[in-house]
mmCIF file of C-alpha atoms in Angstrom:
data_model
loop_
_atom_site.group_PDB
_atom_site.id
_atom_site.type_symbol
_atom_site.label_atom_id
_atom_site.label_comp_id
_atom_site.label_asym_id
_atom_site.label_seq_id
_atom_site.Cartn_x
_atom_site.Cartn_y
_atom_site.Cartn_z
ATOM 1 C CA UNK A 29 82.909 -104.043 1.635
ATOM 2 C CA UNK A 30 81.930 -107.213 3.492
ATOM 3 C CA UNK A 31 78.346 -108.401 3.042
ATOM 4 C CA UNK A 32 75.812 -108.302 5.858
ATOM 5 C CA UNK A 33 75.038 -111.865 6.952
ATOM 6 C CA UNK A 34 71.453 -112.466 8.077
ATOM 7 C CA UNK A 35 70.893 -116.098 9.107
ATOM 8 C CA UNK A 36 67.271 -117.170 8.672
ATOM 9 C CA UNK A 37 65.942 -118.449 11.987
ATOM 10 C CA UNK A 38 63.357 -120.524 10.106
ATOM 11 C CA UNK A 39 66.136 -123.114 9.679
ATOM 12 C CA UNK A 40 67.129 -123.089 13.347
ATOM 13 C CA UNK A 41 66.420 -125.915 15.771
ATOM 14 C CA UNK A 42 63.241 -124.719 17.492
ATOM 15 C CA UNK A 43 63.754 -127.221 20.318
ATOM 16 C CA UNK A 44 67.027 -125.469 21.114
ATOM 17 C CA UNK A 45 66.476 -121.818 20.215
ATOM 18 C CA UNK A 46 68.392 -120.385 23.168
ATOM 19 C CA UNK A 47 71.567 -122.182 22.060
ATOM 20 C CA UNK A 48 70.984 -121.116 18.426
ATOM 21 C CA UNK A 49 70.619 -117.480 19.510
ATOM 22 C CA UNK A 50 73.741 -117.665 21.686
ATOM 23 C CA UNK A 51 75.645 -119.079 18.717
ATOM 24 C CA UNK A 52 74.482 -116.224 16.439
ATOM 25 C CA UNK A 53 75.320 -113.631 19.096
ATOM 26 C CA UNK A 54 78.881 -114.982 19.341
ATOM 27 C CA UNK A 55 79.267 -115.169 15.551
ATOM 28 C CA UNK A 56 79.940 -112.498 12.953
ATOM 29 C CA UNK A 57 76.284 -112.597 11.855
ATOM 30 C CA UNK A 58 74.966 -109.046 11.564
ATOM 31 C CA UNK A 59 71.189 -109.535 11.524
ATOM 32 C CA UNK A 60 68.555 -112.046 12.604
ATOM 33 C CA UNK A 61 66.291 -112.757 9.601
ATOM 34 C CA UNK A 62 62.779 -113.693 10.734
ATOM 35 C CA UNK A 63 60.349 -115.129 8.170
ATOM 36 C CA UNK A 64 56.672 -114.635 8.989
ATOM 37 C CA UNK A 65 54.240 -116.735 6.913
ATOM 38 C CA UNK A 66 50.453 -116.735 7.122
ATOM 39 C CA UNK A 67 49.370 -119.749 5.068
ATOM 40 C CA UNK A 68 47.587 -117.393 2.669
ATOM 41 C CA UNK A 69 50.228 -115.417 0.806
ATOM 42 C CA UNK A 70 52.458 -118.492 0.939
ATOM 43 C CA UNK A 71 51.457 -122.148 1.429
ATOM 44 C CA UNK A 72 53.028 -122.409 4.868
ATOM 45 C CA UNK A 73 52.632 -120.993 8.388
ATOM 46 C CA UNK A 74 55.675 -120.092 10.491
ATOM 47 C CA UNK A 75 55.345 -117.775 13.505
ATOM 48 C CA UNK A 76 54.047 -114.373 14.546
ATOM 49 C CA UNK A 77 54.913 -111.370 16.730
ATOM 50 C CA UNK A 78 55.204 -113.395 19.960
ATOM 51 C CA UNK A 79 58.157 -115.409 18.615
ATOM 52 C CA UNK A 80 59.783 -112.260 17.206
ATOM 53 C CA UNK A 81 59.543 -110.802 20.699
ATOM 54 C CA UNK A 82 61.452 -113.787 22.137
ATOM 55 C CA UNK A 83 64.214 -113.340 19.535
ATOM 56 C CA UNK A 84 64.348 -109.618 20.329
ATOM 57 C CA UNK A 85 64.977 -110.430 23.992
ATOM 58 C CA UNK A 86 67.774 -112.819 23.005
ATOM 59 C CA UNK A 87 69.879 -110.424 20.935
ATOM 60 C CA UNK A 88 71.060 -106.852 20.462
ATOM 61 C CA UNK A 89 71.570 -107.502 16.732
ATOM 62 C CA UNK A 90 69.223 -106.132 14.072
ATOM 63 C CA UNK A 91 65.931 -108.018 13.793
ATOM 64 C CA UNK A 92 65.078 -108.132 10.094
ATOM 65 C CA UNK A 93 61.442 -109.244 9.806
ATOM 66 C CA UNK A 94 60.186 -110.475 6.416
ATOM 67 C CA UNK A 95 56.388 -110.536 6.198
ATOM 68 C CA UNK A 96 55.161 -113.130 3.699
ATOM 69 C CA UNK A 97 51.579 -112.289 4.569
ATOM 70 C CA UNK A 98 48.411 -110.744 3.164
ATOM 71 C CA UNK A 99 47.278 -107.370 4.548
ATOM 72 C CA UNK A 100 50.552 -106.587 6.337
ATOM 73 C CA UNK A 101 49.253 -103.172 7.371
ATOM 74 C CA UNK A 102 47.057 -104.898 9.984
ATOM 75 C CA UNK A 103 50.103 -106.276 11.792
ATOM 76 C CA UNK A 104 52.860 -103.692 11.301
ATOM 77 C CA UNK A 105 52.349 -102.133 14.732
ATOM 78 C CA UNK A 106 52.423 -105.547 16.440
ATOM 79 C CA UNK A 107 55.773 -106.340 14.845
ATOM 80 C CA UNK A 108 57.135 -102.949 15.858
ATOM 81 C CA UNK A 109 56.049 -103.639 19.441
ATOM 82 C CA UNK A 110 57.645 -107.087 19.223
ATOM 83 C CA UNK A 111 60.988 -105.462 18.376
ATOM 84 C CA UNK A 112 61.394 -105.464 14.585
ATOM 85 C CA UNK A 113 64.097 -103.077 13.359
ATOM 86 C CA UNK A 114 63.426 -103.666 9.656
ATOM 87 C CA UNK A 115 60.021 -104.689 8.305
ATOM 88 C CA UNK A 116 59.731 -105.945 4.723
ATOM 89 C CA UNK A 117 56.410 -106.392 2.937
ATOM 90 C CA UNK A 118 55.798 -108.093 -0.401
ATOM 91 C CA UNK A 119 55.074 -105.898 -3.389
ATOM 92 C CA UNK A 120 52.674 -108.633 -4.552
ATOM 93 C CA UNK A 121 50.672 -108.449 -1.292
ATOM 94 C CA UNK A 122 50.271 -104.659 -1.138
ATOM 95 C CA UNK A 123 47.618 -102.825 -3.144
ATOM 96 C CA UNK A 124 48.783 -99.517 -1.700
ATOM 97 C CA UNK A 125 52.512 -100.082 -1.323
ATOM 98 C CA UNK A 126 53.435 -96.429 -0.770
ATOM 99 C CA UNK A 127 50.965 -96.268 2.112
ATOM 100 C CA UNK A 128 52.396 -99.483 3.586
ATOM 101 C CA UNK A 129 55.927 -98.038 3.451
ATOM 102 C CA UNK A 130 54.845 -94.775 5.071
ATOM 103 C CA UNK A 131 53.138 -96.729 7.865
ATOM 104 C CA UNK A 132 56.279 -98.773 8.572
ATOM 105 C CA UNK A 133 58.456 -95.647 8.684
ATOM 106 C CA UNK A 134 55.984 -93.740 10.854
ATOM 107 C CA UNK A 135 56.253 -96.571 13.389
ATOM 108 C CA UNK A 136 60.025 -96.014 13.548
ATOM 109 C CA UNK A 137 61.210 -99.053 11.585
ATOM 110 C CA UNK A 138 63.257 -99.272 8.406
ATOM 111 C CA UNK A 139 61.122 -100.280 5.440
ATOM 112 C CA UNK A 140 61.836 -103.071 2.988
ATOM 113 C CA UNK A 141 60.049 -104.382 -0.085
ATOM 114 C CA UNK A 142 60.277 -108.072 -0.963
ATOM 115 C CA UNK A 143 59.947 -109.231 -4.572
ATOM 116 C CA UNK A 144 59.005 -112.703 -5.794
ATOM 117 C CA UNK A 145 61.009 -114.410 -8.566
ATOM 118 C CA UNK A 146 58.409 -113.593 -11.244
ATOM 119 C CA UNK A 147 58.235 -109.867 -10.421
ATOM 120 C CA UNK A 148 60.579 -107.632 -12.462
ATOM 121 C CA UNK A 149 62.784 -105.209 -10.545
ATOM 122 C CA UNK A 150 61.423 -102.420 -12.769
ATOM 123 C CA UNK A 151 58.244 -102.637 -10.642
ATOM 124 C CA UNK A 152 60.269 -100.987 -7.837
ATOM 125 C CA UNK A 153 61.147 -97.920 -9.871
ATOM 126 C CA UNK A 154 58.657 -95.514 -8.267
ATOM 127 C CA UNK A 155 59.125 -96.710 -4.673
ATOM 128 C CA UNK A 156 62.910 -97.225 -4.552
ATOM 129 C CA UNK A 157 63.646 -93.749 -3.158
ATOM 130 C CA UNK A 158 61.260 -94.356 -0.237
ATOM 131 C CA UNK A 159 62.720 -97.607 1.064
ATOM 132 C CA UNK A 160 65.786 -98.886 2.914
ATOM 133 C CA UNK A 161 65.985 -102.427 1.558
ATOM 134 C CA UNK A 162 64.888 -104.661 -1.302
ATOM 135 C CA UNK A 163 64.573 -108.354 -0.487
ATOM 136 C CA UNK A 164 64.958 -110.224 -3.761
ATOM 137 C CA UNK A 165 63.505 -113.709 -3.452
ATOM 138 C CA UNK A 166 65.856 -116.150 -5.155
ATOM 139 C CA UNK A 167 63.427 -119.031 -4.535
ATOM 140 C CA UNK A 168 59.634 -119.120 -4.467
ATOM 141 C CA UNK A 169 58.644 -118.046 -0.953
ATOM 142 C CA UNK A 170 57.161 -120.393 1.607
ATOM 143 C CA UNK A 171 59.735 -123.106 2.266
ATOM 144 C CA UNK A 172 63.379 -123.312 3.279
ATOM 145 C CA UNK A 173 65.979 -125.480 1.566
ATOM 146 C CA UNK A 174 65.113 -124.642 -2.054
ATOM 147 C CA UNK A 175 67.652 -124.201 -4.859
ATOM 148 C CA UNK A 176 68.757 -120.730 -5.950
ATOM 149 C CA UNK A 177 67.081 -119.520 -9.167
ATOM 150 C CA UNK A 178 70.034 -118.593 -11.445
ATOM 151 C CA UNK A 179 68.273 -115.683 -13.189
ATOM 152 C CA UNK A 180 68.294 -113.856 -9.849
ATOM 153 C CA UNK A 181 71.890 -112.805 -10.622
ATOM 154 C CA UNK A 182 70.615 -110.777 -13.583
ATOM 155 C CA UNK A 183 67.951 -109.169 -11.393
ATOM 156 C CA UNK A 184 70.597 -108.212 -8.804
ATOM 157 C CA UNK A 185 72.657 -106.486 -11.507
ATOM 158 C CA UNK A 186 69.609 -104.602 -12.796
ATOM 159 C CA UNK A 187 68.644 -103.483 -9.306
ATOM 160 C CA UNK A 188 72.212 -102.495 -8.366
ATOM 161 C CA UNK A 189 72.312 -100.286 -11.480
ATOM 162 C CA UNK A 190 68.994 -98.630 -10.540
ATOM 163 C CA UNK A 191 70.173 -97.959 -6.975
ATOM 164 C CA UNK A 192 73.614 -96.635 -7.985
ATOM 165 C CA UNK A 193 72.369 -94.433 -10.837
ATOM 166 C CA UNK A 194 70.025 -92.686 -8.420
ATOM 167 C CA UNK A 195 72.641 -92.409 -5.681
ATOM 168 C CA UNK A 196 70.414 -94.207 -3.176
ATOM 169 C CA UNK A 197 71.394 -96.019 0.015
ATOM 170 C CA UNK A 198 69.233 -99.129 -0.408
ATOM 171 C CA UNK A 199 70.354 -102.581 0.712
ATOM 172 C CA UNK A 200 69.956 -105.429 -1.764
ATOM 173 C CA UNK A 201 69.135 -108.563 0.208
ATOM 174 C CA UNK A 202 69.065 -112.049 -1.333
ATOM 175 C CA UNK A 203 66.762 -114.578 0.283
ATOM 176 C CA UNK A 204 66.759 -118.246 -0.719
ATOM 177 C CA UNK A 205 69.258 -120.886 -1.743
ATOM 178 C CA UNK A 206 72.382 -118.952 -0.684
ATOM 179 C CA UNK A 207 75.282 -121.427 -0.400
ATOM 180 C CA UNK A 208 79.049 -121.325 0.039
ATOM 181 C CA UNK A 209 79.283 -122.109 -3.698
ATOM 182 C CA UNK A 210 77.128 -119.245 -5.037
ATOM 183 C CA UNK A 211 77.539 -116.545 -2.371
ATOM 184 C CA UNK A 212 80.581 -114.924 -4.017
ATOM 185 C CA UNK A 213 78.796 -114.526 -7.360
ATOM 186 C CA UNK A 214 75.739 -113.078 -5.584
ATOM 187 C CA UNK A 215 77.898 -110.441 -3.876
ATOM 188 C CA UNK A 216 79.797 -109.761 -7.114
ATOM 189 C CA UNK A 217 76.483 -109.097 -8.882
ATOM 190 C CA UNK A 218 75.734 -106.322 -6.377
ATOM 191 C CA UNK A 219 73.969 -107.777 -3.337
ATOM 192 C CA UNK A 220 75.096 -106.645 0.113
ATOM 193 C CA UNK A 221 72.865 -108.707 2.427
ATOM 194 C CA UNK A 222 72.865 -112.510 2.368
ATOM 195 C CA UNK A 223 70.062 -114.447 4.025
ATOM 196 C CA UNK A 224 71.343 -117.928 4.793
ATOM 197 C CA UNK A 225 69.255 -120.598 6.480
ATOM 198 C CA UNK A 226 70.264 -124.204 5.893
ATOM 199 C CA UNK A 227 73.787 -123.145 4.879
ATOM 200 C CA UNK A 228 74.344 -121.823 8.414
ATOM 201 C CA UNK A 229 72.184 -123.986 10.659
ATOM 202 C CA UNK A 230 72.845 -127.333 8.948
ATOM 203 C CA UNK A 231 76.591 -126.660 8.920
ATOM 204 C CA UNK A 232 78.858 -128.716 11.166
ATOM 205 C CA UNK A 233 80.419 -125.437 12.339
ATOM 206 C CA UNK A 234 77.875 -122.587 11.905
ATOM 207 C CA UNK A 235 80.168 -119.895 13.372
ATOM 208 C CA UNK A 236 82.942 -120.793 10.921
ATOM 209 C CA UNK A 237 80.446 -120.867 8.031
ATOM 210 C CA UNK A 238 79.201 -117.363 8.936
ATOM 211 C CA UNK A 239 82.804 -116.117 9.080
ATOM 212 C CA UNK A 240 83.486 -117.552 5.611
ATOM 213 C CA UNK A 241 80.356 -115.915 4.172
ATOM 214 C CA UNK A 242 81.358 -112.642 5.807
ATOM 215 C CA UNK A 243 84.823 -112.738 4.230
ATOM 216 C CA UNK A 244 83.603 -113.220 0.646
#
């Protein structure tokens, strides 16, 4: 099965977003990956619901919103109203993760849980059957352009085993440092969603790059 390709708009040219969106719409990209940062959970600030709303107007593709923020429950409804199809919250930011997941689902979105590099996948054991997606961070969150942490491959294998043994339909998404060189090994380990930022947007031919990632 071909992987889902979810280019990260954080790496797009924000002076030329209309052209970037048109390019993604014409490409084989499946999802728009939208990274929301609050300057608290991560040491950077990106954008909020208003920008997500603009992306929603620009595409019919899935809007995959990754909240790297504290207290995500305060903003879940705003992101739903902005047009998020999938909303992922960080396990490290949620004291009451089950409640967060139920809130996201009650608003009519698919629910994802994001996991930082230091967090073992075993921490997902009791929530896995309630969610639609796990976003495994393969870099420390907060900045684009970082190098892939090699141990992530082991975490993908562990998570794939957990998902398959339970017969669940949970996407395994890899976010950070995905390149043309490591994408095949990431998919082989068991991931089925690739978030690619610089690899796509800094490419001389982004549409061709997306096609190559898709065909892995």
